[in-house]
Structure formats: C-alpha cells, structure tokens
C-alpha cells in the first residue's frame, strides 16, 4: 500500500510541485492526501488545485490560538489516515499538538547545512556570514526550531559572485531532487532513527 502523505506549505510550493511531479512520473510510490496551507493567496494552493490534491487552507487569525488550528489540522490528518507529514516551506511554528502524534513521521527541508543558520532566511544568513559551503538538510521534526535528527544533507559551494537569488536557485534545484528521494526512502521503510542518529538502508 502506498504511503499516505500530507504536505504543509506557505508559499511558492516548488518542493510540493517536485513531489507531485515525482508521483505522477511513477518515481515516488505515495499518495498525496492533503495540502495544508496557512496563506490563501500562496501559489502552492493553485498548484494543488492543478494537481487535483485536496487542500486545507486556513487563516491563522481566524483561530483563538495556534493549538486551535492545529487541532483542526490533526483531525483532517487523522480523517485522511496520513502516515507522513512533509513540511515544505511551511512558515509556522508547530506545537506538540501535531509534533507528538507525528513523532518520527514528520520531516522538514531546510536550505542550509544545519545546525548552521536555522530559522528564516537561511540562504541570506549563510551569504552574510561568508561561508564557502552551504547546502540543504532534510530532518525529522522535533519540538525545536530546525533541530530534529538529520536524515540527509547535500553540500553546495558558495561562489564568489553569488547573490541571494543565484544561490537560492541552486539550492532549490538540489531540494527538488532530494526531497522526493528522501520520501521514497521513507515509503520503502529504509529510514530508521536511533536517538539523533538516522540510518538509511542502502
Ligand atoms: C525551501 O527553500 C525550503 O527549504 C524552505 O522553504 C523553501 C520553500 O520553497 N523550508 P518552496 O515553497 O517549496 O518553493
């Protein structure tokens, strides 16, 4: 049975699209049960419609608290029997309401080599710091900010004439290849966690 996945995103959705494309190309054996998005105007919402993926789109300010909208999201995930939550540019803190039921079953992609440059604008942070190498990290989600056990990292050289845009373009290219691949490893049950150490069966 194909793994049942939900994707959370707030913006452009290029990673969401890469996952959809991999599924449609027969390269990734999962079903995308739901897109969760906190920004009704985000391009990712139109991408979901185009791909025929059901979307739960909400406005955080319509809810009394973070926990209140997360309870609603949790109910949707349970209704759809989602087995893996994939954060792909979801720009909100996630509380134990969602983290605990999905411990070991929620992943995130971050555009730096963690633990360097967590949080927002990781690409700009890396450029401003002047690092010569940066990259992409895919990790399990725990209660902290970009702090969970690391599944895989890919390094990229920062070039002398890089701008935030040129570096972002290369980073996004790596992300769009890497994220569907990691999801396929999880779907094939090849990924195991032991404390902070994650092993991928070859
Ligand atoms: C990506 O760079 C991802 O690493 C970060 O947010 C960005 C989302 O881009 N978490 P997109 O919406 O998938 O195009």
Coordinates of N, CA and C and ligand atoms in Angstrom, one line a residue:
X1 N 0.8 -1.2 0.0 CA 0.0 0.0 0.0 C 0.9 1.3 0.0
X2 N 0.5 2.2 -0.9 CA 1.3 3.4 -1.0 C 1.2 4.2 0.3
X3 N 2.3 4.8 0.8 CA 2.3 5.7 2.0 C 1.4 6.9 1.8
X4 N 0.7 7.2 2.8 CA -0.3 8.3 2.7 C 0.4 9.6 3.3
X5 N 0.6 10.6 2.4 CA 1.4 11.8 2.8 C 0.5 13.0 2.8
X6 N 0.8 14.0 3.7 CA 0.3 15.3 3.7 C 1.5 16.3 3.5
X7 N 1.3 17.3 2.7 CA 2.4 18.3 2.6 C 1.9 19.6 3.2
X8 N 2.7 20.3 4.0 CA 2.4 21.6 4.5 C 3.3 22.6 3.8
X9 N 2.7 23.7 3.3 CA 3.5 24.7 2.7 C 2.8 26.1 2.8
X10 N 3.6 27.1 2.7 CA 3.1 28.5 2.9 C 3.3 29.4 1.7
X11 N 4.1 28.9 0.7 CA 4.5 29.9 -0.3 C 4.4 29.4 -1.7
X12 N 5.5 29.4 -2.4 CA 5.6 29.1 -3.8 C 5.2 27.6 -4.1
X13 N 5.8 26.8 -3.3 CA 5.4 25.3 -3.5 C 6.3 24.6 -4.5
X14 N 7.5 25.1 -4.8 CA 8.3 24.3 -5.7 C 8.6 22.9 -5.2
X15 N 8.8 22.8 -3.9 CA 9.0 21.4 -3.4 C 7.7 20.6 -3.5
X16 N 6.6 21.2 -3.2 CA 5.3 20.5 -3.3 C 5.2 20.0 -4.8
X17 N 5.5 20.9 -5.7 CA 5.4 20.5 -7.1 C 6.4 19.4 -7.5
X18 N 7.6 19.4 -6.9 CA 8.5 18.3 -7.2 C 8.0 17.0 -6.7
X19 N 7.4 17.0 -5.6 CA 6.8 15.8 -5.0 C 5.7 15.3 -5.9
X20 N 4.8 16.2 -6.3 CA 3.7 15.8 -7.2 C 4.2 15.3 -8.5
X21 N 5.2 15.9 -9.1 CA 5.8 15.5 -10.4 C 6.4 14.1 -10.2
X22 N 7.1 13.9 -9.1 CA 7.7 12.5 -8.9 C 6.6 11.4 -8.8
X23 N 5.5 11.8 -8.2 CA 4.4 10.8 -8.0 C 3.8 10.5 -9.4
X24 N 3.6 11.6 -10.2 CA 2.9 11.5 -11.5 C 3.8 10.8 -12.5
X25 N 5.2 10.9 -12.3 CA 6.1 10.3 -13.2 C 6.3 8.8 -12.8
X26 N 5.7 8.4 -11.7 CA 5.8 7.0 -11.3 C 7.2 6.7 -10.6
X27 N 7.8 7.8 -10.1 CA 9.1 7.6 -9.4 C 9.0 7.6 -7.9
X28 N 7.8 7.9 -7.4 CA 7.6 8.0 -6.0 C 6.2 7.4 -5.7
X29 N 6.3 6.3 -4.9 CA 5.0 5.5 -4.7 C 4.4 5.9 -3.4
X30 N 3.8 7.1 -3.4 CA 3.0 7.6 -2.3 C 1.7 8.2 -2.8
X31 N 0.7 8.4 -1.9 CA -0.4 9.2 -2.3 C -0.4 10.5 -1.5
X32 N -0.6 11.6 -2.2 CA -0.7 12.9 -1.6 C -2.1 13.2 -1.2
X33 N -2.4 13.0 0.1 CA -3.8 13.1 0.6 C -4.2 14.5 0.8
X34 N -3.3 15.4 1.1 CA -3.7 16.7 1.6 C -2.6 17.7 1.5
X35 N -2.9 18.9 1.0 CA -2.0 20.1 1.2 C -2.6 20.9 2.4
X36 N -1.7 21.3 3.3 CA -2.1 22.2 4.4 C -1.4 23.5 4.1
X37 N -2.2 24.6 4.1 CA -1.6 25.9 3.8 C -2.2 27.0 4.6
X38 N -1.4 27.9 5.2 CA -1.9 28.9 6.0 C -2.0 30.3 5.3
X39 N -1.8 30.3 4.0 CA -1.8 31.5 3.2 C -2.7 31.3 2.0
X40 N -4.0 31.8 2.1 CA -4.9 31.5 1.0 C -4.4 32.0 -0.4
X41 N -3.6 33.0 -0.5 CA -3.1 33.6 -1.7 C -1.8 32.9 -2.2
X42 N -1.3 31.9 -1.5 CA 0.0 31.3 -1.9 C -0.1 30.6 -3.2
X43 N 0.9 30.7 -4.1 CA 0.9 29.9 -5.3 C 0.7 28.4 -5.1
X44 N 1.2 27.9 -4.0 CA 1.1 26.4 -3.8 C -0.4 26.0 -3.8
X45 N -1.3 26.9 -3.4 CA -2.7 26.5 -3.4 C -3.2 26.2 -4.8
X46 N -2.8 27.0 -5.8 CA -3.2 26.8 -7.2 C -2.5 25.5 -7.7
X47 N -1.2 25.3 -7.3 CA -0.5 24.1 -7.7 C -1.3 22.8 -7.3
X48 N -1.9 22.9 -6.0 CA -2.6 21.7 -5.5 C -3.9 21.5 -6.4
X49 N -4.6 22.6 -6.7 CA -5.8 22.5 -7.5 C -5.4 21.9 -8.8
X50 N -4.3 22.4 -9.4 CA -3.9 21.9 -10.7 C -3.6 20.4 -10.7
X51 N -3.1 19.9 -9.5 CA -2.7 18.5 -9.4 C -3.8 17.7 -8.9
X52 N -5.0 18.3 -8.6 CA -6.1 17.5 -8.0 C -5.9 17.1 -6.6
X53 N -5.1 17.8 -5.9 CA -4.8 17.5 -4.5 C -5.7 18.3 -3.6
X54 N -6.4 17.6 -2.7 CA -7.3 18.4 -1.7 C -6.5 19.3 -0.9
X55 N -7.0 20.5 -0.6 CA -6.2 21.4 0.2 C -7.1 21.9 1.4
X56 N -6.4 22.0 2.6 CA -7.0 22.6 3.7 C -6.3 23.9 3.9
X57 N -7.0 25.0 3.5 CA -6.3 26.4 3.5 C -7.0 27.1 4.7
X58 N -6.2 27.7 5.5 CA -6.8 28.4 6.7 C -6.1 29.7 6.9
X59 N -6.7 30.6 7.7 CA -6.1 31.8 8.1 C -5.9 31.8 9.6
X60 N -4.6 31.8 10.1 CA -4.4 31.6 11.5 C -5.1 32.6 12.3
X61 N -5.4 33.8 11.8 CA -6.0 34.8 12.7 C -7.5 34.5 12.9
X62 N -8.1 33.6 12.2 CA -9.5 33.2 12.4 C -9.6 32.3 13.6
X63 N -8.4 31.9 14.2 CA -8.5 31.0 15.3 C -8.0 31.6 16.6
X64 N -8.4 31.1 17.8 CA -8.1 31.7 19.0 C -6.6 31.5 19.4
X65 N -6.0 30.4 18.9 CA -4.6 30.0 19.2 C -4.1 29.1 18.1
X66 N -2.7 29.0 18.2 CA -2.0 28.0 17.3 C -2.6 26.6 17.5
X67 N -2.8 26.3 18.8 CA -3.3 24.9 19.2 C -4.6 24.7 18.5
X68 N -5.5 25.7 18.5 CA -6.8 25.6 18.0 C -6.8 25.2 16.5
X69 N -6.0 25.9 15.7 CA -6.0 25.4 14.2 C -5.2 24.1 14.1
X70 N -4.2 23.9 14.9 CA -3.5 22.6 14.8 C -4.5 21.4 15.2
X71 N -5.4 21.6 16.1 CA -6.4 20.5 16.4 C -7.2 20.2 15.2
X72 N -7.6 21.3 14.4 CA -8.4 21.1 13.2 C -7.5 20.3 12.2
X73 N -6.3 20.7 12.0 CA -5.4 20.1 11.1 C -5.2 18.6 11.5
X74 N -5.0 18.4 12.8 CA -4.8 17.0 13.2 C -6.0 16.1 12.9
X75 N -7.2 16.7 13.1 CA -8.5 15.9 12.7 C -8.5 15.6 11.3
X76 N -8.1 16.5 10.4 CA -8.0 16.2 8.9 C -7.0 15.1 8.6
X77 N -5.8 15.2 9.3 CA -4.8 14.2 9.0 C -5.3 12.8 9.4
X78 N -6.0 12.8 10.6 CA -6.5 11.5 11.0 C -7.6 11.0 10.1
X79 N -8.5 11.9 9.7 CA -9.5 11.5 8.8 C -9.0 10.9 7.5
X80 N -7.9 11.5 7.0 CA -7.2 11.0 5.8 C -6.2 9.9 6.0
X81 N -6.1 9.5 7.3 CA -5.2 8.4 7.6 C -3.8 8.7 7.1
X82 N -3.3 10.0 7.3 CA -2.0 10.4 6.9 C -0.9 9.7 7.7
X83 N 0.1 9.2 7.0 CA 1.2 8.4 7.7 C 2.5 9.2 7.8
X84 N 2.6 10.2 6.9 CA 3.9 11.0 6.9 C 3.5 12.5 6.6
X85 N 4.0 13.4 7.5 CA 3.8 14.8 7.2 C 5.1 15.4 6.7
X86 N 5.0 16.1 5.5 CA 6.1 16.6 4.8 C 6.0 18.1 4.9
X87 N 6.9 18.8 5.7 CA 6.9 20.2 5.7 C 7.8 20.7 4.5
X88 N 7.2 21.6 3.7 CA 7.9 22.1 2.5 C 7.7 23.6 2.4
X89 N 8.4 24.3 3.3 CA 8.3 25.8 3.3 C 7.0 26.2 4.0
X90 N 6.7 25.5 5.1 CA 5.6 25.9 6.0 C 6.2 26.8 7.0
X91 N 5.8 28.1 7.0 CA 6.5 29.1 7.7 C 5.9 29.4 9.1
X92 N 5.4 28.3 9.8 CA 4.8 28.5 11.1 C 5.4 27.5 12.1
X93 N 5.5 28.0 13.3 CA 6.0 27.1 14.4 C 4.9 26.0 14.6
X94 N 5.4 24.8 14.9 CA 4.4 23.7 15.1 C 4.5 23.2 16.5
X95 N 3.4 23.1 17.2 CA 3.3 22.8 18.6 C 3.2 21.3 18.8
X96 N 3.3 20.8 20.1 CA 3.2 19.4 20.4 C 1.8 18.8 19.9
X97 N 0.8 19.7 19.7 CA -0.5 19.1 19.2 C -0.3 18.3 18.0
X98 N 0.7 18.7 17.1 CA 0.9 18.0 15.9 C 2.2 17.2 15.9
X99 N 3.2 17.8 16.6 CA 4.6 17.1 16.7 C 4.5 15.8 17.4
X100 N 3.7 15.7 18.5 CA 3.7 14.4 19.3 C 3.0 13.3 18.5
X101 N 1.8 13.5 18.0 CA 1.2 12.3 17.2 C 2.1 11.9 16.0
X102 N 2.9 12.8 15.5 CA 3.6 12.5 14.3 C 5.2 12.4 14.6
X103 N 5.5 12.1 15.8 CA 6.9 11.9 16.1 C 7.5 10.8 15.3
X104 N 8.6 11.1 14.6 CA 9.2 10.2 13.7 C 8.5 10.0 12.4
X105 N 7.5 10.8 12.2 CA 6.7 10.7 11.0 C 6.4 12.1 10.4
X106 N 7.3 13.0 10.8 CA 7.1 14.4 10.2 C 8.5 14.8 9.8
X107 N 8.7 15.3 8.6 CA 10.0 15.7 8.1 C 10.0 17.2 7.6
X108 N 11.1 17.8 7.5 CA 11.3 19.2 7.1 C 12.5 19.3 6.2
X109 N 12.4 20.2 5.2 CA 13.6 20.5 4.4 C 14.0 22.0 4.7
X110 N 15.3 22.1 4.9 CA 15.8 23.5 5.3 C 17.0 23.8 4.4
X111 N 17.1 25.1 3.9 CA 18.1 25.5 2.9 C 19.4 25.9 3.5
X112 N 20.0 25.1 4.4 CA 21.3 25.3 4.9 C 21.8 24.0 5.5
X113 N 23.1 23.9 5.8 CA 23.6 22.7 6.5 C 23.4 22.9 8.0
X114 N 22.3 22.4 8.5 CA 22.1 22.5 9.9 C 23.1 21.8 10.7
X115 N 23.5 22.3 11.9 CA 22.8 23.3 12.7 C 23.2 24.7 12.4
X116 N 23.9 24.9 11.3 CA 24.1 26.3 10.9 C 22.9 26.9 10.3
X117 N 22.6 28.2 10.6 CA 21.6 29.0 10.0 C 20.2 28.4 10.1
X118 N 19.7 28.1 11.3 CA 18.3 27.7 11.4 C 17.4 28.9 11.2
X119 N 16.1 28.7 11.1 CA 15.1 29.8 11.1 C 15.0 30.4 9.7
X120 N 14.4 31.6 9.7 CA 14.1 32.2 8.4 C 15.3 32.7 7.7
X121 N 15.2 32.9 6.4 CA 16.2 33.5 5.6 C 17.6 32.8 5.7
X122 N 17.6 31.5 5.7 CA 18.8 30.7 5.9 C 19.8 31.0 4.8
X123 N 19.4 31.2 3.6 CA 20.3 31.5 2.5 C 21.0 32.8 2.7
X124 N 20.2 33.8 3.0 CA 20.7 35.2 3.3 C 21.7 35.1 4.5
X125 N 21.3 34.4 5.5 CA 22.2 34.3 6.7 C 23.6 33.7 6.3
X126 N 23.5 32.6 5.5 CA 24.8 32.0 5.1 C 25.6 32.9 4.2
X127 N 25.0 33.6 3.3 CA 25.7 34.6 2.4 C 26.4 35.7 3.3
X128 N 25.6 36.2 4.2 CA 26.0 37.3 5.1 C 27.2 36.9 5.9
X129 N 27.1 35.6 6.4 CA 28.2 35.1 7.2 C 29.5 34.9 6.5
X130 N 29.3 34.7 5.1 CA 30.5 34.5 4.3 C 31.0 33.1 4.2
X131 N 30.1 32.1 4.5 CA 30.6 30.7 4.4 C 30.9 30.3 3.0
X132 N 31.8 29.4 2.8 CA 32.2 29.0 1.4 C 31.4 27.8 1.0
X133 N 30.8 27.1 1.9 CA 30.0 25.9 1.6 C 28.7 26.0 2.4
X134 N 27.6 25.8 1.7 CA 26.3 25.7 2.4 C 25.5 24.5 1.8
X135 N 24.2 24.5 1.9 CA 23.6 23.3 1.4 C 22.1 23.1 1.8
X136 N 21.7 21.9 1.9 CA 20.3 21.5 2.1 C 20.3 20.4 3.2
X137 N 19.4 20.5 4.1 CA 19.2 19.5 5.1 C 17.8 19.0 5.1
X138 N 17.6 17.7 5.2 CA 16.3 17.1 5.4 C 16.3 16.4 6.8
X139 N 15.4 16.7 7.7 CA 15.5 16.2 9.0 C 14.1 15.9 9.6
X140 N 14.0 15.0 10.6 CA 12.8 14.8 11.3 C 12.5 16.0 12.2
X141 N 11.2 16.2 12.4 CA 10.8 17.4 13.2 C 10.6 17.0 14.7
X142 N 11.3 17.8 15.5 CA 11.0 17.6 17.0 C 10.4 18.9 17.5
X143 N 10.5 19.2 18.8 CA 9.8 20.4 19.3 C 10.6 21.7 19.0
X144 N 11.8 21.6 18.5 CA 12.6 22.8 18.4 C 12.6 23.4 17.0
X145 N 13.4 24.5 16.8 CA 13.5 25.2 15.5 C 14.5 24.5 14.7
X146 N 14.1 23.8 13.6 CA 15.0 23.1 12.7 C 16.1 22.2 13.4
X147 N 15.6 21.6 14.5 CA 16.6 20.9 15.4 C 16.5 19.4 15.4
X148 N 15.6 18.8 14.7 CA 15.4 17.3 14.8 C 16.5 16.5 14.1
X149 N 16.5 15.2 14.4 CA 17.5 14.3 13.8 C 17.6 14.4 12.3
X150 N 18.9 14.5 11.8 CA 19.2 14.8 10.4 C 19.1 13.5 9.6
X151 N 18.4 13.5 8.5 CA 18.2 12.3 7.6 C 19.3 12.4 6.6
X152 N 19.5 13.5 5.9 CA 20.4 13.6 4.8 C 20.8 15.1 4.6
X153 N 22.0 15.3 4.2 CA 22.5 16.7 3.8 C 23.2 16.7 2.5
X154 N 23.1 17.7 1.7 CA 23.8 17.9 0.5 C 24.5 19.3 0.6
X155 N 25.8 19.2 0.2 CA 26.6 20.5 0.3 C 26.7 21.1 -1.1
X156 N 26.9 22.4 -1.0 CA 27.0 23.2 -2.3 C 28.0 24.3 -2.0
X157 N 28.9 24.6 -3.0 CA 29.8 25.7 -2.9 C 29.1 27.0 -3.0
X158 N 29.5 28.0 -2.2 CA 29.1 29.4 -2.4 C 30.1 30.0 -3.3
X159 N 29.6 30.5 -4.5 CA 30.6 31.1 -5.5 C 30.8 32.6 -5.2
X160 N 32.0 33.1 -5.6 CA 32.4 34.4 -5.2 C 31.4 35.5 -5.7
X161 N 30.7 35.2 -6.8 CA 29.8 36.3 -7.3 C 28.3 35.9 -7.0
X162 N 28.1 35.0 -6.1 CA 26.7 34.6 -5.8 C 25.9 35.8 -5.2
X163 N 24.7 35.8 -5.6 CA 23.7 36.7 -4.9 C 22.7 35.8 -4.2
X164 N 21.9 36.4 -3.3 CA 20.9 35.5 -2.7 C 20.0 34.8 -3.7
X165 N 19.8 35.4 -4.8 CA 18.9 34.8 -5.9 C 19.7 33.6 -6.6
X166 N 20.9 33.9 -6.9 CA 21.6 32.8 -7.7 C 21.9 31.6 -6.8
X167 N 22.2 31.9 -5.5 CA 22.4 30.8 -4.6 C 21.1 30.0 -4.3
X168 N 20.0 30.8 -4.1 CA 18.7 30.2 -3.9 C 18.3 29.3 -5.1
X169 N 18.7 29.7 -6.3 CA 18.3 28.9 -7.4 C 19.0 27.5 -7.4
X170 N 20.3 27.5 -7.1 CA 21.0 26.2 -7.0 C 20.5 25.4 -5.8
X171 N 20.2 26.1 -4.7 CA 19.7 25.3 -3.5 C 18.4 24.7 -3.8
X172 N 17.5 25.4 -4.5 CA 16.2 24.9 -4.8 C 16.3 23.7 -5.7
X173 N 17.2 23.8 -6.7 CA 17.4 22.7 -7.6 C 17.8 21.4 -6.8
X174 N 18.7 21.5 -5.8 CA 19.1 20.4 -5.0 C 17.9 19.9 -4.2
X175 N 17.1 20.8 -3.6 CA 16.0 20.4 -2.8 C 15.0 19.6 -3.6
X176 N 14.7 20.1 -4.8 CA 13.6 19.4 -5.6 C 14.0 18.0 -6.0
X177 N 15.3 17.7 -6.1 CA 15.7 16.4 -6.4 C 15.8 15.5 -5.1
X178 N 16.2 16.2 -4.0 CA 16.5 15.4 -2.8 C 15.2 15.0 -2.0
X179 N 14.2 16.0 -2.0 CA 13.1 15.7 -1.1 C 12.3 14.5 -1.6
X180 N 11.9 14.4 -2.9 CA 11.2 13.2 -3.3 C 12.0 11.9 -3.1
X181 N 13.3 12.0 -3.2 CA 14.1 10.9 -2.9 C 14.0 10.4 -1.5
X182 N 14.1 11.4 -0.5 CA 14.0 11.0 0.9 C 12.6 10.4 1.2
X183 N 11.6 11.0 0.6 CA 10.3 10.5 0.8 C 10.2 9.1 0.3
X184 N 10.8 8.8 -0.8 CA 10.8 7.4 -1.3 C 11.5 6.4 -0.4
X185 N 12.6 6.9 0.2 CA 13.3 6.0 1.2 C 12.4 5.7 2.4
X186 N 11.7 6.7 2.9 CA 10.8 6.5 4.0 C 9.6 5.6 3.6
X187 N 9.1 5.8 2.4 CA 8.0 5.0 1.9 C 8.4 3.5 1.8
X188 N 9.7 3.3 1.5 CA 10.2 1.9 1.3 C 10.7 1.4 2.7
X189 N 10.5 2.2 3.8 CA 10.8 1.7 5.1 C 12.4 1.6 5.3
X190 N 13.1 2.4 4.6 CA 14.6 2.3 4.7 C 15.2 3.2 5.7
X191 N 14.4 4.0 6.4 CA 15.0 5.1 7.3 C 14.6 4.7 8.7
X192 N 15.7 4.6 9.5 CA 15.4 4.3 11.0 C 16.1 5.4 11.8
X193 N 15.5 5.6 13.0 CA 16.1 6.6 13.9 C 16.5 5.9 15.2
X194 N 17.7 6.3 15.7 CA 18.2 5.8 16.9 C 18.8 7.0 17.7
X195 N 18.0 7.6 18.6 CA 18.4 8.9 19.2 C 18.5 10.0 18.1
X196 N 19.7 10.6 18.0 CA 19.9 11.6 17.0 C 20.4 11.0 15.7
X197 N 20.8 9.7 15.7 CA 21.4 9.1 14.5 C 20.3 8.5 13.7
X198 N 20.4 8.9 12.4 CA 19.4 8.3 11.4 C 20.2 7.5 10.4
X199 N 19.7 6.3 10.2 CA 20.3 5.4 9.2 C 19.4 5.2 8.0
X200 N 20.1 5.2 6.9 CA 19.4 4.9 5.6 C 19.9 3.6 5.1
X201 N 19.0 2.6 5.0 CA 19.4 1.3 4.4 C 19.7 1.5 2.9
X202 N 20.9 1.0 2.5 CA 21.2 1.2 1.1 C 20.7 0.1 0.2
Ligands
LIG1 C1 12.6 26.0 0.6 O1 13.8 26.6 0.4 C2 12.7 25.1 1.8 O2 14.0 24.6 2.1 C3 12.3 26.1 2.9 O3 11.3 26.9 2.3 C4 11.5 27.0 0.9 C5 10.2 26.6 0.3 O4 10.2 26.8 -1.1 N1 11.9 25.4 4.1 P1 9.0 26.3 -2.0 O5 7.7 26.9 -1.4 O6 9.0 24.8 -1.9 O7 9.3 26.8 -3.4

